[in-house]
Structure formats: C-alpha cells, structure tokens
GROMACS .gro file of C-alpha atoms in nm:
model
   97
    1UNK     CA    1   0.000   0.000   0.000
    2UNK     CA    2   0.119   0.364  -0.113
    3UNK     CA    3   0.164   0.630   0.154
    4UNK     CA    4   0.148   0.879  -0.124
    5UNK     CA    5  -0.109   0.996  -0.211
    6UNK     CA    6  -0.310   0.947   0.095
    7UNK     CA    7  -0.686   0.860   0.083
    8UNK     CA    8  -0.745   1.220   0.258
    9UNK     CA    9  -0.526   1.372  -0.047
   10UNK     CA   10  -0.725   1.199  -0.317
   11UNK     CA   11  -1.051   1.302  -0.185
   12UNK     CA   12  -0.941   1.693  -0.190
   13UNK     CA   13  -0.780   1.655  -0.501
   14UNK     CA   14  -1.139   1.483  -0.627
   15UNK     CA   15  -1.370   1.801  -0.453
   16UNK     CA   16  -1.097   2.001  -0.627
   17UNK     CA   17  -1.181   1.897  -0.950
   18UNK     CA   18  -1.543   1.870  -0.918
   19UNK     CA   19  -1.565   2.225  -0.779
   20UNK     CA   20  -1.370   2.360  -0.999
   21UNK     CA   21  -1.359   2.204  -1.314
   22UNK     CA   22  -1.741   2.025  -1.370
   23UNK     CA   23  -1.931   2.219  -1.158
   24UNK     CA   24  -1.918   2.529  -1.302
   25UNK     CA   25  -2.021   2.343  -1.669
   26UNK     CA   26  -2.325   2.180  -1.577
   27UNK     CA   27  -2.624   2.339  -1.689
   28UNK     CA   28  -2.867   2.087  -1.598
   29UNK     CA   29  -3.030   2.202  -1.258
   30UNK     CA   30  -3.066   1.795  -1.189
   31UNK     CA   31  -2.704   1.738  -1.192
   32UNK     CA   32  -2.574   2.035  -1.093
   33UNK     CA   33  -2.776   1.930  -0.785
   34UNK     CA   34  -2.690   1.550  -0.786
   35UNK     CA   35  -2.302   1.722  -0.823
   36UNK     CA   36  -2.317   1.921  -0.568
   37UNK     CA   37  -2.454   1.622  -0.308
   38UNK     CA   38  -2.179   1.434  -0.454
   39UNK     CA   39  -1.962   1.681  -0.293
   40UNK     CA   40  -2.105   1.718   0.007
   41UNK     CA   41  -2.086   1.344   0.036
   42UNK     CA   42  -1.710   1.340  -0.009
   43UNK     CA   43  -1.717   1.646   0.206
   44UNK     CA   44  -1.813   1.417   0.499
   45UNK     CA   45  -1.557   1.078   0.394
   46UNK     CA   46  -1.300   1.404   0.350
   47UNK     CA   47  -1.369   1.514   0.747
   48UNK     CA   48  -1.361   1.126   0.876
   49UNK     CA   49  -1.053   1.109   0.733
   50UNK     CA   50  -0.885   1.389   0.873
   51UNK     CA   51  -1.005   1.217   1.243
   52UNK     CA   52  -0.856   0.868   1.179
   53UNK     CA   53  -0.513   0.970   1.284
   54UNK     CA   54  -0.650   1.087   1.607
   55UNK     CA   55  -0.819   0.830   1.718
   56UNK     CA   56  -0.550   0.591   1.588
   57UNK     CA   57  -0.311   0.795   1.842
   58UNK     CA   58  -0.572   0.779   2.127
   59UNK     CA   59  -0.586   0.426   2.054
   60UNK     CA   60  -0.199   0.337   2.044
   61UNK     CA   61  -0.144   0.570   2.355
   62UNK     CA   62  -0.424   0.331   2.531
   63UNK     CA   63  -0.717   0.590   2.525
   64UNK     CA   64  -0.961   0.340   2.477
   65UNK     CA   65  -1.300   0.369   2.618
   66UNK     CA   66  -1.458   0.025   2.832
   67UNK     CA   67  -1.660  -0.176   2.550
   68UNK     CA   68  -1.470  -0.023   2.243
   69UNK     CA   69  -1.318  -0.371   2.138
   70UNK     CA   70  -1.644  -0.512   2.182
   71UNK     CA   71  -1.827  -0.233   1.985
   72UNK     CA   72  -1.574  -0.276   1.715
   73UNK     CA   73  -1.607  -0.691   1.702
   74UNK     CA   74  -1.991  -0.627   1.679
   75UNK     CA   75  -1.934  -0.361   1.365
   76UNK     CA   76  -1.727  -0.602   1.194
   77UNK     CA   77  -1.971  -0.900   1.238
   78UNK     CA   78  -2.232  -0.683   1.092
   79UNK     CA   79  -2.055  -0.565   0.784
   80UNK     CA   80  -1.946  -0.948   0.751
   81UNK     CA   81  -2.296  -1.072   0.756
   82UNK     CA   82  -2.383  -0.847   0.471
   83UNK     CA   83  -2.049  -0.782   0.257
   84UNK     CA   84  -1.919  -1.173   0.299
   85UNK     CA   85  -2.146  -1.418   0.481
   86UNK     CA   86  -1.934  -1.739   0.389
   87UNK     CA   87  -1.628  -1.569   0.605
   88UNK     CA   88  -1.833  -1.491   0.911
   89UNK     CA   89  -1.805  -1.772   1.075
   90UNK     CA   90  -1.395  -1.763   1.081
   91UNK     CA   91  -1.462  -1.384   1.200
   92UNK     CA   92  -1.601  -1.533   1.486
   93UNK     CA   93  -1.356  -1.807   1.513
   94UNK     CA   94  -1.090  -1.546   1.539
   95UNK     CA   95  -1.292  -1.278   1.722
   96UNK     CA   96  -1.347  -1.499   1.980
   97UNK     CA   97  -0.940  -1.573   2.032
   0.00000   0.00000   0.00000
C-alpha cells in the first residue's frame, strides 16, 4: 500500500476537480444538484478522514473507552454478515481468540 497519495489527499484533489472544473459546466439544474450532493458526500468521507489519525493515536497511547473492542467486534460482524457471509463464521472463530 502507497503512503502517497493518501486517501485524505485523493478526496481533496477529487472536490478540487469537481468544484472547480465540472461544476461550473453543468447546466442541468438535476445534476448540478446531484453534483453538488456528490460533494457534500465526499465532504463528509474528506472530514472522517482527517479524524482517523487521532483516534489511531488515542488508541496506540491506550485511550480506549470500556466496550470499544467489543463495539468494534460487533461492527465487523455486521458488515461481515452483509459484505461476505461465507467468512463470518472464521470472523467469529478469530474474534473470539
């Protein structure tokens, strides 16, 4: 995995572009609108980014609130049960190590 460009710098590069390069050639009210959700969208993935490092530094410095590993266990189960059902039960295999 690259370290450059980082996820963070593709998504401003991408809102960038969109502002600044489509945007202002859409004359369709419908996608101008659907554009500028689009953005707003990316917007939001653009501001969890910039609080992963954070948290990963609360996390590594042992700033972890009681029930966070079992929070976490219960996300990934979720997202396994709908992404990748067939794996689940080896999540839970290993989960439960």
């Amino acid at each position: 995995m690259s370290e450059r460009p980082t996820a963070q710098e593709l998504t401003e590069a991408l809102l960038e572009f969109l502002g600044g390069e489509i945007l202002p050639t859409l004359t369709d009210h419908r996608l101008r609108f659907r554009m500028l959700v689009a953005m707003n969208a990316l917007s939001i993935v653009y501001r969890e980014l910039e609080a992963l490092p954070v948290e990963a530094a609360k996390i590594r410095a042992g700033d972890v609130p009681p029930g966070t590993l079992r929070h976490v266990k219960a996300d990934v189960e979720a997202r396994l049960r709908i992404a990748s059902p067939r794996y689940l039960e080896g999540y839970r295999e290993a989960a439960s190590e």
